[in-house]
Amino acid sequence: MNCFNQQLRRTAPTHSGGSRNELVPSKPARMNGWSWPPQVAQIIGWLVFIYMAIVSFGIYIPLLPPSWNHVVYALTGLAFVLHFLSHLAAEIIDPADESVRAKQMYSNPMPMFDRTKQRHVIQDLHCYLCDVKVGPKVKHCSACNKCVYDFDHHCHWLNNCVGGRNYWYFFVALCSATFGTLMLFMVILFIFIQHYLDPNNLRTSPQFNNLLANETWLVFLPAAPLKTTSAALLVVAFITVLLSFISLLLLGQLLGLHLYLLYKGISSYERIKMQRQKEARNKDLEVANNTKRQHKADTASHTLTASIKHVTIV
């Protein structure tokens, strides 16, 4: 019997006479971040990027004083273009091991893996799912269902693994996103303050000369000026500042982590393995200490019992 006409593979050991064989639908490996289905985080990431680009270059940077305008355009534009290209490259590049890419197995279901014959997916530098020989720094990613060269982590924002082939694109995308978001955050804060202190500093474009009301503002300058109200400008500014602040918290934490990992010369996966090993050692030490304390307590109890019996006999 098959399940919705999908091939099945075994993920649990076989027990004779039992029904604990866990069967799951087999799935082919994913080539890169554009393989179906997309991740929710991936879609959110691109929507936030598009929104940031629109409000940056269409609404707020054009309102800056002329002495700052061109510099901020250049710096923010460089950050956004660099992020777009590096983010796209990190998604498109296939981080799989060379042996997996040479086999071109992305359209075929994965072979069956039987834990009664092999304890691990990769054993003795051979992956029993990809059915290829791999290097010592390769890990089989369960999300992409393939062996990844110099595996760092699986990124849901990219919908792709980050490994040796695309790590630096990921790192550049992370740095440029942090810098671009920080620039936008500072620009909007400046405009928000100047709006109340001296709005004339923001209305330097010649197209504002035709406006009689100070509560009317122009966006998408200079190519396609569109009238809006002061309240709408501030509401969008508040939403963008809040979104930028949340993005900076997430990006800053991730960037700090990877700067630390680069300093230590380890990957995210190696750090996780080290933490697990440390937790396992601490757990074993705790068990050993508990056993030792229990042994001492049992010894003391036996000694006390023997003393009481001796006193009673005497």
mmCIF file of N, CA and C in Angstrom, residues 2-71:
data_model
loop_
_atom_site.group_PDB
_atom_site.id
_atom_site.type_symbol
_atom_site.label_atom_id
_atom_site.label_comp_id
_atom_site.label_asym_id
_atom_site.label_seq_id
_atom_site.Cartn_x
_atom_site.Cartn_y
_atom_site.Cartn_z
ATOM 1 N N ASN A 2 0.615 2.197 -0.865
ATOM 2 C CA ASN A 2 1.379 3.428 -0.851
ATOM 3 C C ASN A 2 0.521 4.561 -0.323
ATOM 4 N N CYS A 3 1.182 5.639 0.047
ATOM 5 C CA CYS A 3 0.495 6.773 0.660
ATOM 6 C C CYS A 3 0.480 7.927 -0.327
ATOM 7 N N PHE A 4 -0.670 8.203 -0.935
ATOM 8 C CA PHE A 4 -0.826 9.265 -1.915
ATOM 9 C C PHE A 4 0.181 9.118 -3.054
ATOM 10 N N ASN A 5 0.495 7.852 -3.405
ATOM 11 C CA ASN A 5 1.388 7.549 -4.528
ATOM 12 C C ASN A 5 2.789 8.115 -4.347
ATOM 13 N N GLN A 6 3.220 8.340 -3.107
ATOM 14 C CA GLN A 6 4.577 8.819 -2.853
ATOM 15 C C GLN A 6 5.431 7.662 -2.370
ATOM 16 N N GLN A 7 6.695 7.647 -2.798
ATOM 17 C CA GLN A 7 7.600 6.619 -2.329
ATOM 18 C C GLN A 7 7.916 6.864 -0.864
ATOM 19 N N LEU A 8 8.158 5.772 -0.142
ATOM 20 C CA LEU A 8 8.406 5.864 1.293
ATOM 21 C C LEU A 8 9.814 5.432 1.612
ATOM 22 N N ARG A 9 10.353 5.978 2.688
ATOM 23 C CA ARG A 9 11.658 5.526 3.157
ATOM 24 C C ARG A 9 11.582 5.329 4.668
ATOM 25 N N ARG A 10 12.371 4.373 5.155
ATOM 26 C CA ARG A 10 12.330 4.029 6.564
ATOM 27 C C ARG A 10 13.262 4.940 7.346
ATOM 28 N N THR A 11 12.792 5.456 8.490
ATOM 29 C CA THR A 11 13.627 6.306 9.318
ATOM 30 C C THR A 11 13.850 5.719 10.708
ATOM 31 N N ALA A 12 13.287 4.582 11.016
ATOM 32 C CA ALA A 12 13.457 3.962 12.321
ATOM 33 C C ALA A 12 13.881 2.517 12.144
ATOM 34 N N PRO A 13 14.571 1.934 13.145
ATOM 35 C CA PRO A 13 15.001 0.540 13.024
ATOM 36 C C PRO A 13 13.824 -0.410 12.877
ATOM 37 N N THR A 14 14.101 -1.544 12.238
ATOM 38 C CA THR A 14 13.084 -2.575 12.072
ATOM 39 C C THR A 14 13.054 -3.458 13.311
ATOM 40 N N HIS A 15 11.874 -3.686 13.869
ATOM 41 C CA HIS A 15 11.703 -4.571 15.020
ATOM 42 C C HIS A 15 10.782 -5.709 14.580
ATOM 43 N N SER A 16 11.289 -6.927 14.600
ATOM 44 C CA SER A 16 10.505 -8.069 14.135
ATOM 45 C C SER A 16 9.280 -8.248 15.012
ATOM 46 N N GLY A 17 8.141 -8.404 14.340
ATOM 47 C CA GLY A 17 6.907 -8.641 15.061
ATOM 48 C C GLY A 17 6.254 -7.404 15.608
ATOM 49 N N GLY A 18 6.885 -6.208 15.430
ATOM 50 C CA GLY A 18 6.319 -4.984 15.979
ATOM 51 C C GLY A 18 5.792 -4.094 14.885
ATOM 52 N N SER A 19 5.236 -2.970 15.287
ATOM 53 C CA SER A 19 4.681 -2.024 14.321
ATOM 54 C C SER A 19 5.289 -0.643 14.512
ATOM 55 N N ARG A 20 6.555 -0.573 14.922
ATOM 56 C CA ARG A 20 7.175 0.702 15.217
ATOM 57 C C ARG A 20 7.970 1.223 14.032
ATOM 58 N N ASN A 21 7.830 0.614 12.868
ATOM 59 C CA ASN A 21 8.525 1.115 11.689
ATOM 60 C C ASN A 21 7.878 2.423 11.256
ATOM 61 N N GLU A 22 8.636 3.502 11.350
ATOM 62 C CA GLU A 22 8.115 4.819 11.001
ATOM 63 C C GLU A 22 8.426 5.111 9.546
ATOM 64 N N LEU A 23 7.380 5.208 8.721
ATOM 65 C CA LEU A 23 7.552 5.470 7.300
ATOM 66 C C LEU A 23 7.131 6.890 6.987
ATOM 67 N N VAL A 24 7.970 7.619 6.254
ATOM 68 C CA VAL A 24 7.646 8.982 5.855
ATOM 69 C C VAL A 24 7.816 9.094 4.356
ATOM 70 N N PRO A 25 7.067 9.989 3.707
ATOM 71 C CA PRO A 25 7.231 10.147 2.262
ATOM 72 C C PRO A 25 8.641 10.592 1.910
ATOM 73 N N SER A 26 9.238 9.950 0.927
ATOM 74 C CA SER A 26 10.553 10.349 0.467
ATOM 75 C C SER A 26 10.435 11.631 -0.335
ATOM 76 N N LYS A 27 11.428 12.476 -0.237
ATOM 77 C CA LYS A 27 11.403 13.733 -0.983
ATOM 78 C C LYS A 27 12.742 13.947 -1.653
ATOM 79 N N PRO A 28 12.755 14.527 -2.849
ATOM 80 C CA PRO A 28 14.024 14.814 -3.512
ATOM 81 C C PRO A 28 14.737 15.960 -2.820
ATOM 82 N N ALA A 29 16.035 16.072 -3.072
ATOM 83 C CA ALA A 29 16.810 17.152 -2.485
ATOM 84 C C ALA A 29 16.417 18.482 -3.122
ATOM 85 N N ARG A 30 16.596 19.565 -2.367
ATOM 86 C CA ARG A 30 16.319 20.900 -2.879
ATOM 87 C C ARG A 30 17.617 21.493 -3.425
ATOM 88 N N MET A 31 17.535 22.141 -4.597
ATOM 89 C CA MET A 31 18.738 22.650 -5.242
ATOM 90 C C MET A 31 19.241 23.931 -4.568
ATOM 91 N N ASN A 32 18.347 24.902 -4.340
ATOM 92 C CA ASN A 32 18.764 26.171 -3.744
ATOM 93 C C ASN A 32 17.558 26.852 -3.110
ATOM 94 N N GLY A 33 17.702 28.153 -2.802
ATOM 95 C CA GLY A 33 16.631 28.877 -2.131
ATOM 96 C C GLY A 33 15.415 29.159 -2.972
ATOM 97 N N TRP A 34 15.515 28.947 -4.286
ATOM 98 C CA TRP A 34 14.371 29.166 -5.166
ATOM 99 C C TRP A 34 13.609 27.879 -5.441
ATOM 100 N N SER A 35 14.049 26.780 -4.836
ATOM 101 C CA SER A 35 13.311 25.526 -4.971
ATOM 102 C C SER A 35 12.003 25.616 -4.183
ATOM 103 N N TRP A 36 10.970 25.015 -4.726
ATOM 104 C CA TRP A 36 9.661 25.051 -4.082
ATOM 105 C C TRP A 36 9.603 24.090 -2.903
ATOM 106 N N PRO A 37 8.922 24.399 -1.792
ATOM 107 C CA PRO A 37 8.129 25.613 -1.580
ATOM 108 C C PRO A 37 8.955 26.717 -0.932
ATOM 109 N N PRO A 38 8.560 27.973 -1.080
ATOM 110 C CA PRO A 38 9.262 29.066 -0.399
ATOM 111 C C PRO A 38 8.939 29.054 1.090
ATOM 112 N N GLN A 39 9.821 29.670 1.871
ATOM 113 C CA GLN A 39 9.612 29.794 3.306
ATOM 114 C C GLN A 39 8.914 31.119 3.607
ATOM 115 N N VAL A 40 8.126 31.133 4.679
ATOM 116 C CA VAL A 40 7.448 32.362 5.089
ATOM 117 C C VAL A 40 8.470 33.452 5.398
ATOM 118 N N ALA A 41 9.539 33.079 6.107
ATOM 119 C CA ALA A 41 10.581 34.059 6.443
ATOM 120 C C ALA A 41 11.246 34.614 5.192
ATOM 121 N N GLN A 42 11.422 33.781 4.178
ATOM 122 C CA GLN A 42 12.018 34.227 2.924
ATOM 123 C C GLN A 42 11.148 35.290 2.257
ATOM 124 N N ILE A 43 9.847 35.059 2.200
ATOM 125 C CA ILE A 43 8.913 36.015 1.590
ATOM 126 C C ILE A 43 8.888 37.315 2.392
ATOM 127 N N ILE A 44 8.846 37.188 3.715
ATOM 128 C CA ILE A 44 8.841 38.380 4.574
ATOM 129 C C ILE A 44 10.112 39.199 4.356
ATOM 130 N N GLY A 45 11.252 38.512 4.249
ATOM 131 C CA GLY A 45 12.520 39.210 4.042
ATOM 132 C C GLY A 45 12.524 40.046 2.772
ATOM 133 N N TRP A 46 12.031 39.472 1.668
ATOM 134 C CA TRP A 46 12.000 40.218 0.403
ATOM 135 C C TRP A 46 10.982 41.354 0.453
ATOM 136 N N LEU A 47 9.829 41.150 1.105
ATOM 137 C CA LEU A 47 8.833 42.213 1.221
ATOM 138 C C LEU A 47 9.370 43.380 2.046
ATOM 139 N N VAL A 48 10.083 43.069 3.125
ATOM 140 C CA VAL A 48 10.686 44.132 3.949
ATOM 141 C C VAL A 48 11.736 44.896 3.147
ATOM 142 N N PHE A 49 12.542 44.173 2.357
ATOM 143 C CA PHE A 49 13.557 44.834 1.525
ATOM 144 C C PHE A 49 12.907 45.787 0.532
ATOM 145 N N ILE A 50 11.844 45.344 -0.143
ATOM 146 C CA ILE A 50 11.148 46.194 -1.118
ATOM 147 C C ILE A 50 10.542 47.416 -0.428
ATOM 148 N N TYR A 51 9.925 47.195 0.746
ATOM 149 C CA TYR A 51 9.327 48.309 1.482
ATOM 150 C C TYR A 51 10.393 49.325 1.886
ATOM 151 N N MET A 52 11.516 48.841 2.417
ATOM 152 C CA MET A 52 12.602 49.736 2.833
ATOM 153 C C MET A 52 13.139 50.539 1.652
ATOM 154 N N ALA A 53 13.277 49.897 0.501
ATOM 155 C CA ALA A 53 13.791 50.592 -0.684
ATOM 156 C C ALA A 53 12.825 51.694 -1.126
ATOM 157 N N ILE A 54 11.525 51.417 -1.091
ATOM 158 C CA ILE A 54 10.528 52.399 -1.533
ATOM 159 C C ILE A 54 10.515 53.617 -0.608
ATOM 160 N N VAL A 55 10.450 53.377 0.696
ATOM 161 C CA VAL A 55 10.370 54.518 1.614
ATOM 162 C C VAL A 55 11.694 55.270 1.689
ATOM 163 N N SER A 56 12.803 54.578 1.475
ATOM 164 C CA SER A 56 14.105 55.258 1.530
ATOM 165 C C SER A 56 14.277 56.216 0.374
ATOM 166 N N PHE A 57 14.206 55.676 -0.846
ATOM 167 C CA PHE A 57 14.518 56.465 -2.043
ATOM 168 C C PHE A 57 13.310 57.213 -2.594
ATOM 169 N N GLY A 58 12.101 56.828 -2.167
ATOM 170 C CA GLY A 58 10.919 57.488 -2.685
ATOM 171 C C GLY A 58 10.339 58.537 -1.761
ATOM 172 N N ILE A 59 10.571 58.408 -0.438
ATOM 173 C CA ILE A 59 9.904 59.306 0.498
ATOM 174 C C ILE A 59 10.872 60.157 1.310
ATOM 175 N N TYR A 60 11.813 59.515 2.014
ATOM 176 C CA TYR A 60 12.537 60.238 3.060
ATOM 177 C C TYR A 60 13.888 60.813 2.638
ATOM 178 N N ILE A 61 14.689 60.091 1.894
ATOM 179 C CA ILE A 61 15.978 60.650 1.477
ATOM 180 C C ILE A 61 15.809 61.904 0.623
ATOM 181 N N PRO A 62 14.807 61.985 -0.290
ATOM 182 C CA PRO A 62 14.629 63.229 -1.056
ATOM 183 C C PRO A 62 14.303 64.448 -0.202
ATOM 184 N N LEU A 63 13.866 64.256 1.046
ATOM 185 C CA LEU A 63 13.539 65.383 1.911
ATOM 186 C C LEU A 63 14.756 65.936 2.648
ATOM 187 N N LEU A 64 15.878 65.253 2.578
ATOM 188 C CA LEU A 64 17.065 65.720 3.280
ATOM 189 C C LEU A 64 17.598 67.003 2.658
ATOM 190 N N PRO A 65 18.314 67.825 3.453
ATOM 191 C CA PRO A 65 18.945 69.031 2.897
ATOM 192 C C PRO A 65 19.902 68.679 1.767
ATOM 193 N N PRO A 66 20.051 69.567 0.764
ATOM 194 C CA PRO A 66 20.893 69.264 -0.404
ATOM 195 C C PRO A 66 22.325 68.886 -0.053
ATOM 196 N N SER A 67 22.866 69.444 1.022
ATOM 197 C CA SER A 67 24.258 69.139 1.387
ATOM 198 C C SER A 67 24.422 67.683 1.819
ATOM 199 N N TRP A 68 23.358 67.056 2.305
ATOM 200 C CA TRP A 68 23.415 65.659 2.750
ATOM 201 C C TRP A 68 22.841 64.706 1.712
ATOM 202 N N ASN A 69 21.959 65.209 0.912
ATOM 203 C CA ASN A 69 21.146 64.378 0.041
ATOM 204 C C ASN A 69 21.965 63.415 -0.804
ATOM 205 N N HIS A 70 22.969 63.923 -1.513
ATOM 206 C CA HIS A 70 23.726 63.093 -2.445
ATOM 207 C C HIS A 70 24.575 62.046 -1.718
ATOM 208 N N VAL A 71 25.134 62.425 -0.566
ATOM 209 C CA VAL A 71 25.956 61.484 0.199
ATOM 210 C C VAL A 71 25.111 60.319 0.707
#
